[in-house]
Coordinates of C-alpha atoms in Angstrom, one line a residue:
Chain A
M1236 CA 1.2 -38.7 3.7
K1237 CA 1.0 -35.8 6.2
K1238 CA 4.6 -36.3 7.2
I1239 CA 5.8 -36.3 3.6
L1240 CA 3.9 -33.1 3.0
I1241 CA 5.4 -31.4 6.1
I1242 CA 8.9 -32.5 4.9
L1243 CA 8.1 -31.1 1.5
V1244 CA 6.9 -27.8 2.9
V1245 CA 10.0 -27.5 5.2
L1246 CA 12.3 -28.1 2.2
F1247 CA 10.6 -25.5 0.0
L1248 CA 10.4 -22.9 2.8
T1249 CA 14.1 -22.8 3.3
G1250 CA 14.3 -20.5 0.2
C1251 CA 17.1 -22.6 -1.3
N1252 CA 15.3 -22.5 -4.6
S1253 CA 15.8 -18.7 -5.0
Y1254 CA 19.2 -18.7 -3.3
N1255 CA 21.6 -16.0 -4.5
D1256 CA 25.2 -15.8 -3.3
I1257 CA 26.1 -12.4 -1.9
N1258 CA 29.1 -12.3 -4.2
N1259 CA 26.8 -12.7 -7.2
I1260 CA 24.8 -9.6 -6.5
A1261 CA 25.9 -5.9 -6.7
V1262 CA 24.4 -3.9 -3.9
V1263 CA 23.7 -0.4 -5.2
S1264 CA 24.1 2.5 -2.8
S1265 CA 23.4 5.4 -5.2
I1266 CA 22.4 6.1 -8.8
G1267 CA 23.1 9.2 -10.9
I1268 CA 21.2 10.0 -14.1
D1269 CA 22.3 12.7 -16.5
M1270 CA 21.4 13.7 -20.1
Q1271 CA 24.0 14.1 -22.7
N1272 CA 23.1 14.8 -26.4
E1273 CA 19.6 13.2 -25.9
N1274 CA 21.2 10.1 -24.4
Y1275 CA 21.1 9.0 -20.8
K1276 CA 24.3 8.8 -18.8
V1277 CA 23.8 6.5 -15.9
Y1278 CA 26.2 6.2 -12.9
V1279 CA 25.8 3.4 -10.5
K1280 CA 27.7 3.3 -7.2
V1281 CA 28.0 -0.2 -6.0
L1282 CA 29.2 -1.3 -2.5
S1283 CA 32.5 -3.1 -3.0
S1284 CA 33.3 -6.5 -1.5
N1285 CA 37.0 -5.4 -1.5
Q1286 CA 37.9 -3.9 1.9
E1287 CA 40.3 -1.3 0.4
N1288 CA 37.7 0.2 -1.9
K1289 CA 34.4 0.9 -0.1
S1290 CA 32.5 1.4 -3.3
D1291 CA 32.9 1.3 -7.1
L1292 CA 31.4 3.6 -9.7
Y1293 CA 30.2 2.3 -13.0
E1294 CA 28.8 4.4 -15.9
S1295 CA 27.0 3.8 -19.2
I1296 CA 25.6 5.9 -22.0
C1297 CA 22.5 4.8 -24.0
S1298 CA 19.2 5.9 -25.4
N1299 CA 17.0 4.3 -22.7
L1300 CA 17.4 3.5 -19.0
D1301 CA 16.9 -0.2 -19.3
E1302 CA 19.7 -0.5 -21.8
C1303 CA 22.1 1.5 -19.5
F1304 CA 21.3 -0.7 -16.5
D1305 CA 21.7 -3.9 -18.6
D1306 CA 25.0 -2.6 -19.8
I1307 CA 26.2 -2.0 -16.2
N1308 CA 25.0 -5.5 -15.3
N1309 CA 27.1 -6.9 -18.1
K1310 CA 30.1 -4.9 -17.0
L1311 CA 29.8 -6.0 -13.5
M1312 CA 28.8 -9.6 -14.4
K1313 CA 26.5 -9.4 -11.4
R1314 CA 22.8 -8.6 -10.9
L1315 CA 22.1 -5.1 -9.6
Y1316 CA 20.3 -5.1 -6.3
L1317 CA 18.4 -1.9 -5.6
T1318 CA 16.8 -2.7 -2.2
H1319 CA 19.5 -0.8 -0.4
L1320 CA 19.6 2.1 -2.7
D1321 CA 19.9 5.3 -0.5
L1322 CA 20.2 8.1 -3.0
L1323 CA 19.1 9.0 -6.5
I1324 CA 21.0 11.9 -8.1
L1325 CA 19.3 13.6 -11.0
S1326 CA 20.8 16.1 -13.4
N1327 CA 19.5 19.6 -13.7
N1328 CA 18.9 19.2 -17.5
L1329 CA 16.2 16.5 -17.4
A1330 CA 12.9 17.2 -19.2
K1331 CA 9.4 16.2 -18.3
E1332 CA 9.5 13.0 -20.5
N1333 CA 12.8 12.0 -18.9
Y1334 CA 11.2 12.1 -15.5
D1335 CA 8.4 9.8 -16.9
H1336 CA 11.0 7.3 -18.0
I1337 CA 12.9 7.4 -14.7
F1338 CA 9.7 6.9 -12.7
D1339 CA 8.5 4.1 -15.0
F1340 CA 11.9 2.4 -14.7
F1341 CA 11.9 2.5 -10.8
L1342 CA 8.2 1.5 -10.6
N1343 CA 9.0 -1.6 -12.7
Q1344 CA 12.0 -2.7 -10.7
K1345 CA 10.9 -5.4 -8.2
S1346 CA 14.0 -5.0 -6.0
S1347 CA 13.5 -1.2 -5.7
R1348 CA 11.5 0.0 -2.6
N1349 CA 11.3 3.6 -4.0
A1350 CA 11.7 4.9 -0.5
F1351 CA 15.2 6.4 -1.2
S1352 CA 16.1 10.0 -1.1
T1353 CA 16.2 11.9 -4.5
I1354 CA 18.1 15.1 -5.2
I1355 CA 18.9 17.3 -8.3
I1356 CA 22.4 18.6 -8.7
K1357 CA 23.5 21.7 -10.6
D1358 CA 26.2 20.9 -13.2
F1359 CA 26.1 17.2 -12.8
D1360 CA 29.6 15.9 -12.1
K1361 CA 31.1 12.5 -11.0
K1362 CA 32.5 14.4 -8.0
I1363 CA 29.1 14.0 -6.2
F1364 CA 29.8 10.3 -5.8
E1365 CA 32.9 11.1 -3.6
Y1366 CA 30.4 12.1 -0.9
D1367 CA 29.0 9.4 1.2
T1368 CA 25.3 8.9 0.5
K1369 CA 24.4 8.8 4.2
D1370 CA 26.2 12.2 4.7
I1371 CA 24.1 13.8 1.9
N1372 CA 20.9 12.4 3.5
N1373 CA 22.0 13.7 7.0
M1374 CA 22.7 17.1 5.5
L1375 CA 19.2 17.3 4.1
D1376 CA 17.8 16.1 7.4
L1377 CA 19.7 18.7 9.3
S1378 CA 18.7 21.4 6.8
I1379 CA 15.0 21.2 7.5
N1380 CA 15.6 21.7 11.2
T1381 CA 18.1 24.6 10.9
T1382 CA 17.8 26.7 7.7
G1383 CA 14.5 25.2 6.6
L1384 CA 15.7 25.0 3.0
S1385 CA 15.0 21.4 2.1
K1386 CA 14.0 18.1 3.5
I1387 CA 14.6 14.5 2.4
I1388 CA 12.2 13.8 -0.5
T1389 CA 11.7 10.1 -1.4
L1390 CA 11.0 8.9 -4.9
D1391 CA 7.5 7.5 -4.0
S1392 CA 6.5 10.9 -2.5
I1393 CA 7.7 12.6 -5.7
I1394 CA 5.6 10.2 -7.8
K1395 CA 2.6 10.8 -5.5
D1396 CA 3.0 14.6 -5.8
M1397 CA 3.5 14.4 -9.6
L1398 CA 0.3 12.3 -10.0
N1399 CA -1.8 14.3 -7.6
Y1400 CA -0.6 17.9 -8.2
R1401 CA 1.3 17.6 -11.5
L1402 CA 4.4 19.1 -9.8
S1403 CA 6.9 18.1 -7.2
Y1404 CA 9.6 19.8 -5.2
I1405 CA 13.0 18.1 -5.2
P1406 CA 16.0 19.2 -3.1
F1407 CA 18.5 21.2 -5.3
L1408 CA 22.2 21.0 -4.5
E1409 CA 25.3 22.6 -5.9
I1410 CA 29.0 21.6 -5.7
N1411 CA 31.5 24.5 -5.5
D1412 CA 34.2 24.0 -2.9
H1413 CA 31.9 21.9 -0.9
L1414 CA 28.4 20.5 -1.3
E1415 CA 25.7 23.1 -0.6
I1416 CA 21.9 22.9 -0.4
K1417 CA 20.3 25.6 -2.5
G1418 CA 16.6 24.8 -1.9
Y1419 CA 14.1 23.1 -4.1
K1420 CA 13.6 22.7 -7.8
T1421 CA 10.1 22.4 -9.2
I1422 CA 9.7 19.6 -11.7
Y1423 CA 7.2 18.2 -14.1
D1424 CA 4.5 20.8 -15.2
E1425 CA 6.8 23.6 -14.2
N1426 CA 10.6 23.5 -14.3
K1427 CA 12.1 26.1 -12.0
I1428 CA 14.8 26.5 -9.4
L1429 CA 13.4 28.1 -6.3
S1430 CA 15.2 30.7 -4.3
S1431 CA 16.0 30.1 -0.6
K1432 CA 13.1 32.3 0.5
E1433 CA 10.7 30.4 -1.9
S1434 CA 12.0 27.1 -0.6
I1435 CA 11.4 28.1 3.0
S1436 CA 7.9 29.2 2.0
I1437 CA 7.0 25.9 0.4
N1438 CA 8.3 24.1 3.5
F1439 CA 6.1 26.3 5.7
I1440 CA 3.1 25.7 3.4
K1441 CA 3.6 21.9 3.3
N1442 CA 4.0 21.8 7.1
N1443 CA 7.6 20.4 6.8
I1444 CA 9.1 22.8 9.3
N1445 CA 9.1 22.1 13.0
N1446 CA 12.1 24.1 14.1
I1447 CA 13.8 26.8 12.1
S1448 CA 16.5 29.3 12.5
L1449 CA 15.6 32.4 10.4
I1450 CA 18.2 34.9 9.4
I1451 CA 16.6 38.3 8.8
E1452 CA 18.8 41.2 8.2
E1453 CA 21.8 39.5 9.7
N1454 CA 19.8 38.7 12.9
N1455 CA 19.1 35.1 13.9
Y1456 CA 15.6 34.2 15.1
N1457 CA 14.9 30.7 16.4
L1458 CA 11.4 29.4 15.9
E1459 CA 10.2 26.1 17.4
S1460 CA 7.0 24.0 17.3
C1461 CA 5.9 25.4 13.9
N1462 CA 2.7 24.1 12.5
S1463 CA 0.8 25.0 9.4
L1464 CA -2.8 24.3 8.3
I1465 CA -4.5 25.0 5.0
N1466 CA -8.3 25.2 4.7
S1467 CA -10.8 26.8 2.4
K1468 CA -13.6 29.1 3.2
D1469 CA -15.9 31.2 1.0
D1470 CA -13.8 30.4 -2.1
K1471 CA -10.7 31.6 -0.3
L1472 CA -7.7 29.6 0.7
N1473 CA -6.6 30.2 4.3
I1474 CA -3.0 29.4 5.2
N1475 CA -2.5 29.4 8.9
I1476 CA 1.0 29.2 10.3
S1477 CA 1.8 29.2 14.0
C1478 CA 5.2 29.0 15.7
K1479 CA 6.8 29.6 19.1
Y1480 CA 9.5 32.2 19.3
K1481 CA 12.3 32.4 21.9
G1482 CA 13.8 35.8 21.9
E1483 CA 14.6 38.8 24.0
E1484 CA 12.0 41.3 22.6
I1485 CA 8.4 40.9 21.9
K1486 CA 8.6 43.3 18.9
D1487 CA 10.8 40.7 17.1
T1488 CA 7.6 38.7 16.4
Q1489 CA 6.5 41.5 14.1
I1490 CA 9.7 41.2 12.1
I1491 CA 9.3 37.4 11.8
K1492 CA 5.7 37.6 10.8
K1493 CA 6.5 40.2 8.1
F1494 CA 9.3 38.0 6.8
I1495 CA 7.2 34.8 6.6
Y1496 CA 4.2 36.7 5.2
N1497 CA 6.2 38.4 2.4
S1498 CA 8.1 35.2 1.6
I1499 CA 4.9 33.2 1.1
N1500 CA 3.1 36.1 -0.6
N1501 CA 6.0 36.5 -3.1
F1502 CA 6.2 32.8 -3.7
I1503 CA 2.5 32.6 -4.6
K1504 CA 2.7 35.6 -6.9
D1505 CA 5.9 34.6 -8.6
N1506 CA 5.0 30.9 -9.1
S1507 CA 1.8 30.9 -11.2
D1508 CA 1.7 27.1 -11.2
N1509 CA 2.2 26.2 -7.5
Y1510 CA 1.2 23.6 -5.1
L1511 CA -1.4 25.8 -3.4
K1512 CA -3.3 26.1 -6.7
Y1513 CA -3.8 22.4 -6.8
I1514 CA -4.8 22.3 -3.1
Y1515 CA -7.4 25.0 -3.9
Y1516 CA -8.6 22.9 -6.8
K1517 CA -9.0 19.9 -4.5
F1518 CA -11.0 22.0 -2.0
S1519 CA -13.3 23.8 -4.4
G1520 CA -13.3 21.5 -7.3
N1521 CA -12.8 24.3 -9.9
K1522 CA -9.6 25.5 -11.4
K1523 CA -9.0 29.2 -11.1
D1524 CA -6.2 31.2 -12.7
I1525 CA -6.0 33.7 -9.9
L1526 CA -5.8 32.3 -6.4
D1527 CA -7.7 34.0 -3.6
Y1528 CA -5.8 33.5 -0.4
D1529 CA -5.3 34.7 3.1
I1530 CA -2.1 34.2 5.2
N1531 CA -2.5 34.2 8.9
I1532 CA 0.7 33.9 10.9
D1533 CA 0.7 33.5 14.7
I1534 CA 4.1 33.8 16.4
K1535 CA 3.8 33.1 20.1
Y1536 CA 6.5 34.8 22.2
T1537 CA 7.9 32.7 24.9
E1538 CA 10.7 33.4 27.4
D1539 CA 11.6 29.8 27.8
F1540 CA 10.3 26.8 25.8
G1541 CA 9.9 24.9 29.0
G1542 CA 7.9 27.7 30.7
G1543 CA 4.7 29.7 30.0
I1544 CA 3.8 31.2 26.6
F1545 CA 3.1 35.0 26.3
E1546 CA 1.4 36.6 23.4
Chain B
M418 CA -20.5 -28.4 26.5
N419 CA -19.4 -30.5 23.6
K420 CA -15.8 -29.8 22.7
D421 CA -16.4 -30.2 18.9
K422 CA -19.2 -27.8 18.8
Y423 CA -18.7 -24.4 17.3
T424 CA -19.1 -21.4 19.6
P425 CA -20.8 -18.3 18.1
I426 CA -17.9 -16.0 18.7
E427 CA -15.3 -18.3 17.0
L428 CA -17.6 -18.8 14.0
S429 CA -18.2 -15.0 13.6
I430 CA -14.4 -14.4 13.8
F431 CA -14.0 -17.1 11.1
S432 CA -16.7 -15.4 9.0
F433 CA -14.9 -12.0 9.4
L434 CA -11.7 -13.5 7.9
L435 CA -13.6 -15.2 5.2
M436 CA -15.3 -12.0 4.1
N437 CA -11.8 -10.5 4.0
S438 CA -10.6 -13.2 1.5
F439 CA -10.1 -11.2 -1.6
T440 CA -10.0 -7.6 -0.2
S441 CA -6.2 -7.2 -0.5
T442 CA -5.8 -8.7 -3.9
I443 CA -8.8 -8.4 -6.2
L444 CA -11.4 -6.2 -4.4
I445 CA -9.0 -3.3 -3.8
K446 CA -8.7 -2.9 -7.6
E447 CA -12.4 -2.1 -7.7
F448 CA -11.8 1.2 -6.0
H449 CA -9.3 2.4 -8.6
N450 CA -10.1 5.9 -9.9
M451 CA -13.1 6.3 -7.6
N452 CA -13.3 9.5 -5.6
T453 CA -14.0 9.5 -1.8
V454 CA -17.8 9.9 -2.2
S455 CA -18.0 7.0 -4.7
I456 CA -15.9 4.7 -2.4
I457 CA -18.2 5.5 0.5
L458 CA -21.4 5.0 -1.5
S459 CA -20.2 1.8 -3.1
I460 CA -19.3 0.3 0.2
I461 CA -22.6 1.4 1.8
C462 CA -24.6 0.0 -1.1
A463 CA -22.8 -3.3 -0.9
F464 CA -23.3 -3.4 2.8
L465 CA -27.1 -2.7 2.6
I466 CA -27.7 -5.2 -0.3
G467 CA -25.5 -7.7 1.4
F468 CA -28.0 -8.0 4.2
I469 CA -30.4 -9.8 1.9
F470 CA -27.7 -12.4 1.1
L471 CA -26.8 -12.6 4.7
K472 CA -30.4 -13.4 5.5
I473 CA -30.4 -16.1 2.8
Y474 CA -27.2 -17.5 4.2
I475 CA -28.5 -17.7 7.8
N476 CA -31.8 -19.3 6.6
S477 CA -29.9 -21.8 4.6
F478 CA -28.3 -23.5 7.6
N479 CA -29.5 -27.2 7.8
K480 CA -31.6 -26.9 4.7
F481 CA -28.4 -27.0 2.6
N482 CA -27.0 -30.1 4.5
I483 CA -30.3 -32.0 4.2
N484 CA -30.7 -31.3 0.5
I485 CA -27.1 -31.9 -0.4
N486 CA -27.1 -35.4 1.2
K487 CA -30.1 -36.5 -0.9
N488 CA -29.5 -39.0 -3.6
G489 CA -30.3 -38.3 -7.2
L490 CA -28.8 -37.2 -10.5
F491 CA -29.9 -33.5 -10.0
T492 CA -28.2 -33.3 -6.6
F493 CA -25.1 -35.0 -8.0
V494 CA -24.9 -32.5 -10.8
L495 CA -25.3 -29.6 -8.3
K496 CA -22.5 -31.0 -6.2
I497 CA -20.2 -31.2 -9.2
F498 CA -20.9 -27.6 -10.0
L499 CA -20.3 -26.6 -6.3
I500 CA -17.0 -28.5 -6.4
I501 CA -15.9 -26.7 -9.6
C502 CA -16.8 -23.3 -8.1
S503 CA -14.9 -24.0 -4.9
I504 CA -11.9 -25.3 -6.9
I505 CA -11.9 -22.0 -8.8
I506 CA -12.1 -20.0 -5.5
L507 CA -9.2 -22.1 -4.2
L508 CA -7.2 -21.5 -7.3
Y509 CA -7.7 -17.7 -7.1
S510 CA -6.8 -17.6 -3.4
T511 CA -3.6 -19.6 -4.0
F512 CA -2.7 -17.9 -7.2
N513 CA -3.1 -14.4 -5.8
L514 CA -1.1 -15.1 -2.6
S515 CA 1.7 -16.7 -4.5
L516 CA 1.8 -13.8 -6.9
I517 CA 2.1 -11.3 -4.0
I518 CA 4.8 -13.4 -2.3
K519 CA 6.7 -13.6 -5.6
D520 CA 6.4 -9.9 -6.3
I521 CA 7.3 -8.7 -2.8
I522 CA 9.3 -11.3 -1.0
L523 CA 10.8 -13.9 -3.3
P524 CA 11.3 -12.3 -6.8
N525 CA 13.5 -15.1 -8.0
M526 CA 11.4 -18.0 -6.8
N527 CA 9.1 -19.9 -9.2
Q528 CA 5.5 -18.9 -8.5
K529 CA 4.3 -22.5 -8.9
I530 CA 6.6 -23.7 -6.1
I531 CA 5.2 -21.0 -3.8
S532 CA 1.6 -22.1 -4.8
I533 CA 2.4 -25.8 -4.2
T534 CA 4.0 -25.1 -0.8
F535 CA 1.1 -23.0 0.2
L536 CA -1.3 -25.7 -1.0
C537 CA 0.5 -28.3 1.2
I538 CA -0.1 -26.2 4.3
C539 CA -3.8 -25.7 3.3
Y540 CA -4.1 -29.5 2.7
I541 CA -2.8 -30.3 6.2
L542 CA -5.2 -27.8 7.7
A543 CA -8.1 -29.0 5.5
I544 CA -7.9 -32.7 6.4
K545 CA -8.0 -31.8 10.1
G546 CA -11.6 -30.5 9.6
I547 CA -13.5 -27.3 9.8
K548 CA -13.1 -27.2 13.6
S549 CA -9.4 -27.0 13.2
I550 CA -9.6 -24.3 10.5
T551 CA -11.9 -22.4 12.9
I552 CA -9.5 -22.6 15.8
A553 CA -6.5 -21.7 13.5
S554 CA -8.5 -18.7 12.2
N555 CA -9.2 -17.5 15.7
L556 CA -5.6 -17.8 16.7
M557 CA -4.4 -16.0 13.6
F558 CA -7.1 -13.3 14.1
M559 CA -5.0 -12.1 17.1
V560 CA -2.0 -11.7 14.9
Y561 CA -4.2 -10.0 12.2
I562 CA -5.5 -7.4 14.7
V563 CA -2.0 -6.7 16.0
V564 CA -0.8 -6.1 12.4
V565 CA -3.8 -3.9 11.6
L566 CA -3.1 -1.8 14.7
I567 CA 0.6 -1.5 13.9
T568 CA -0.2 -0.4 10.4
F569 CA -2.8 2.1 11.6
F570 CA -0.8 3.7 14.4
F571 CA 2.5 3.9 12.7
N572 CA 1.0 5.5 9.6
L573 CA -1.1 8.1 11.4
F574 CA 1.4 10.8 10.6
N575 CA 1.5 9.9 6.9
I576 CA -2.2 10.7 6.5
N577 CA -2.9 13.6 4.3
P578 CA -6.7 14.5 4.4
I579 CA -6.2 16.6 1.2
N580 CA -5.8 13.4 -0.7
L581 CA -9.5 12.6 0.0
L582 CA -10.6 15.8 -1.7
P583 CA -12.4 16.9 -3.9
I584 CA -15.7 15.8 -2.5
K585 CA -17.8 15.3 -5.6
F586 CA -21.0 13.4 -6.0
N587 CA -20.7 11.2 -9.1
L588 CA -23.1 8.3 -9.5
E589 CA -21.4 6.9 -12.6
N590 CA -18.4 5.7 -10.6
I591 CA -20.3 3.7 -8.1
S592 CA -19.7 -0.1 -8.3
F593 CA -20.8 -2.4 -5.6
Y594 CA -21.5 -5.7 -7.4
K595 CA -18.0 -7.1 -7.1
I596 CA -17.6 -5.9 -3.5
L597 CA -20.8 -7.6 -2.6
I598 CA -20.2 -10.9 -4.4
L599 CA -16.5 -11.3 -3.4
T600 CA -17.2 -10.7 0.3
I601 CA -20.3 -12.8 0.7
S602 CA -19.5 -15.9 -1.5
P603 CA -16.7 -17.5 0.7
L604 CA -19.2 -17.3 3.6
F605 CA -21.5 -19.7 1.9
M606 CA -18.9 -22.5 2.2
L607 CA -19.7 -22.5 6.0
L608 CA -23.1 -23.9 5.2
I609 CA -21.4 -27.3 5.2
I610 CA -21.5 -27.1 9.0
P611 CA -24.6 -28.8 10.5
K612 CA -26.8 -26.3 12.4
E613 CA -26.9 -28.5 15.5
D614 CA -23.1 -28.3 15.7
I615 CA -23.3 -24.6 16.5
N616 CA -23.8 -23.8 20.1
N617 CA -26.7 -21.3 20.4
F618 CA -27.5 -20.6 16.7
Q619 CA -29.5 -17.4 17.6
K620 CA -26.4 -16.0 19.2
Y621 CA -24.3 -16.8 16.2
K622 CA -26.9 -15.0 14.0
K623 CA -26.5 -11.9 16.2
Y624 CA -22.7 -12.1 16.2
L625 CA -22.6 -12.6 12.4
Y626 CA -24.5 -9.4 11.9
I627 CA -22.0 -7.6 14.2
S628 CA -19.1 -9.3 12.3
Y629 CA -20.6 -8.3 9.0
T630 CA -21.0 -4.6 10.1
L631 CA -17.5 -4.6 11.5
F632 CA -16.1 -6.0 8.3
Y633 CA -17.7 -3.3 6.1
S634 CA -16.7 -0.5 8.6
Y635 CA -13.1 -1.9 8.5
L636 CA -13.2 -2.1 4.7
L637 CA -14.4 1.5 4.5
V638 CA -11.8 2.8 7.0
K639 CA -9.0 0.7 5.3
I640 CA -9.7 2.0 1.8
L641 CA -10.1 5.7 2.9
F642 CA -6.9 5.3 5.0
I643 CA -4.9 4.0 2.1
V644 CA -6.3 6.7 -0.3
S645 CA -5.5 9.4 2.3
I646 CA -1.9 8.2 2.5
L647 CA -1.2 7.5 -1.2
G648 CA -3.7 9.8 -3.0
I649 CA -6.2 8.3 -5.4
K650 CA -3.9 8.4 -8.5
Y651 CA -1.0 6.7 -6.9
F652 CA -3.4 4.2 -5.3
S653 CA -4.7 3.4 -8.8
L654 CA -1.2 3.1 -10.3
V655 CA 0.5 0.6 -8.0
A656 CA -0.3 -3.1 -8.0
Y657 CA -0.5 -3.6 -4.2
P658 CA -1.5 -0.3 -2.5
E659 CA -1.8 -2.0 0.8
I660 CA 1.8 -3.1 0.7
D661 CA 2.9 0.4 -0.3
V662 CA 1.3 1.7 2.9
L663 CA 3.2 -1.0 4.9
K664 CA 6.4 0.1 3.3
M665 CA 6.0 3.6 4.9
I666 CA 6.0 2.2 8.4
N667 CA 9.0 3.4 10.3
I668 CA 9.0 2.8 14.0
F669 CA 11.3 5.3 15.8
N670 CA 13.7 5.2 12.9
F671 CA 14.7 1.8 14.1
F672 CA 12.2 -0.7 12.7
E673 CA 12.0 -0.3 8.9
R674 CA 11.3 -2.5 6.0
L675 CA 8.5 -4.3 7.9
E676 CA 6.3 -4.9 4.9
E677 CA 7.7 -8.4 4.4
I678 CA 6.5 -9.3 7.9
L679 CA 3.3 -7.4 7.9
I680 CA 2.2 -9.1 4.7
I681 CA 1.2 -12.0 7.0
N682 CA -2.4 -10.5 7.0
T683 CA -2.8 -11.3 3.3
F684 CA -1.4 -14.8 4.0
I685 CA -3.9 -15.4 6.8
Q686 CA -6.9 -14.3 4.7
N687 CA -5.9 -16.6 1.9
L688 CA -4.9 -19.5 4.1
I689 CA -8.2 -19.6 5.8
T690 CA -10.2 -19.3 2.5
S691 CA -8.0 -21.9 0.7
S692 CA -8.2 -24.4 3.6
L693 CA -12.0 -24.1 3.9
S694 CA -12.5 -24.4 0.1
L695 CA -10.3 -27.6 0.1
N696 CA -12.3 -29.0 3.1
Y697 CA -15.5 -28.1 1.4
I698 CA -14.4 -29.9 -1.8
Y699 CA -13.5 -33.0 0.2
N700 CA -16.8 -33.0 2.2
L701 CA -18.9 -32.7 -0.9
S702 CA -16.9 -35.4 -2.8
K703 CA -17.2 -37.7 0.2
S704 CA -21.0 -37.4 0.3
S705 CA -21.3 -37.8 -3.5
L706 CA -19.2 -40.9 -4.1
K707 CA -18.7 -43.9 -1.9
S708 CA -15.1 -44.6 -3.1
N709 CA -14.1 -41.2 -1.7
K710 CA -10.4 -42.0 -1.3
W711 CA -9.9 -42.2 -5.1
M712 CA -12.2 -39.3 -5.6
I713 CA -10.1 -37.1 -3.3
R714 CA -6.9 -38.2 -5.0
I715 CA -8.3 -37.3 -8.4
I716 CA -9.4 -33.9 -7.1
N717 CA -6.0 -33.3 -5.6
A718 CA -4.4 -34.2 -8.9
I719 CA -6.7 -31.9 -10.8
I720 CA -6.0 -29.0 -8.4
L721 CA -2.2 -29.6 -8.7
L722 CA -2.4 -29.8 -12.5
L723 CA -4.4 -26.6 -12.6
I724 CA -1.9 -24.8 -10.4
I725 CA 1.0 -25.9 -12.5
K726 CA -0.7 -25.1 -15.8
I727 CA -2.4 -21.7 -15.0
D728 CA -0.2 -18.7 -15.6
V729 CA -2.8 -15.9 -15.8
L730 CA -6.2 -15.7 -14.1
S731 CA -8.8 -13.1 -15.1
D732 CA -10.6 -11.4 -12.1
N733 CA -13.9 -11.6 -14.0
L734 CA -13.9 -15.4 -13.9
L735 CA -13.8 -15.3 -10.1
V736 CA -16.7 -12.8 -10.0
I737 CA -18.8 -15.1 -12.3
T738 CA -17.9 -18.2 -10.3
A739 CA -18.7 -16.5 -7.0
T740 CA -22.1 -15.4 -8.4
I741 CA -22.9 -18.9 -9.6
F742 CA -21.7 -20.3 -6.2
I743 CA -24.1 -18.0 -4.3
I744 CA -27.0 -18.8 -6.8
L745 CA -26.4 -22.6 -6.4
N746 CA -26.3 -22.4 -2.7
T747 CA -29.4 -20.3 -2.5
F748 CA -31.2 -22.7 -4.9
I749 CA -30.2 -25.8 -2.9
S750 CA -31.4 -24.1 0.3
L751 CA -34.7 -23.1 -1.2
K752 CA -35.5 -26.6 -2.3
K753 CA -38.2 -28.3 -0.2
T754 CA -36.5 -30.5 2.5

């Protein structure tokens, strides 16, 4: 009896029952979602089995996302496989309810891991699919360590931010002659494109920046080992930012401090519904229209990052 | 020292895994929409009240075995009820594990085939006896600890303490009944072990209290850890928050997508509970009917039929069953020997 059972277990554990031929599944590398006349226009880039074409692009227009994906499934005559999805490209003209539909759709997909990078593109165009998805992700990865404009934001972190803070910051890109990172776009309760200074500010506030190369009045300032911490004391939010600066003159630190201070200060003043307001609400438990805050910036001057640190 | 005797340390490790039986599947839903203070208070309340049940459990050793082996219609009816309760516990354990495997690893596989395959493994382990289940649980506990440590260390940078805020005291959200019942009830199945088979029962008592305290500390840290990573709203939204935390593990940008391997912890918890419940059913049926071979075959057929037939299981049924199971065990143990 035991032997029969073991044979039975071994037979079932092979996974032959759920066997799917690789030629019968369409591995999706990127998805684009645009709105046209209150209809969704969905683009799906599928890795091709043909060696000449690396990937194929399929599109569909319909009133809801499920219909669009079903339509593409039918066109392909294969099942879409989202586990290897690397990039989700969203159009600039999506409204709050569209984001709800998109998040619902991906949360309901069993093959989707939701850990793929998400971007918003100005003037959505098919041209974006000419770029390799890995190159776009590398570009974002490089951006946070150089210009500090934007980092890779995954779909699950967007959903988390949206649920916890009612807003999320998604990388905003533009195609002119080449693909360019513009910063972030705020979505959900607020729908706004942030300037480059505002994008750097939100990265400082969210502790996304480690190394950054700031360009202030055509001068380049390299900051390293940046760290930010937010706490609340006496009904006041304290934003503490510290960085190490490698430069020739100690007075440069004053210029950097002023730049960061003004950027963050202007960001908070110009964005009434910002991330910090929700953080403050989390700390104090009461929602206030005017945010009391204090920004402390500590730039440590160092001759060499490998050597001693001088104030 | 007799080889077949149970050492206190191995039984306490076994008890730890048994208490963990339903934490990843049913119990975790209990913390949905609770704030940090409510989570802490609920777990502390369950922990403190649980001591009473733990005391009953320890005092029931031997008394349970003597009373259950008595002849009579009343004992027979009690045994039937106990068998039904353990069948339901087994069904839940098998059903929940197969559902997770279907949702995460094998989306195209029929859930019933996963359940039956899992049940075959449980059956092989169950007929080997409780000693074998204990040894298996101890060996698997090592894997369990490694997985827990990997999950913890490689998610340290994903922790956002702001997700644990606001700290608000709200008594309305506190709920400890399900936590208490679902953690303690599988432990009562260990009463089938005769007291004299345990080496140094006093030491086991001491280790059990340590194991119980460690389990509740682990549960508290685990829930707060998941909430601090996901945020309470996302935690309440997703079906398997524990697996969402596993999805975030990225070891040096090299080892990714490890959730399908690290899910083994849920498998271990359910395997141990299912095997023990199956063994418990066989032991009780052997003592109640002389023609035990046929009885076991009938029970196996019933379990198989239930697994094939059941498509949906309400969590409340398990809570009611677990409550009845604890009450029956307590009642049997309180009867004069």
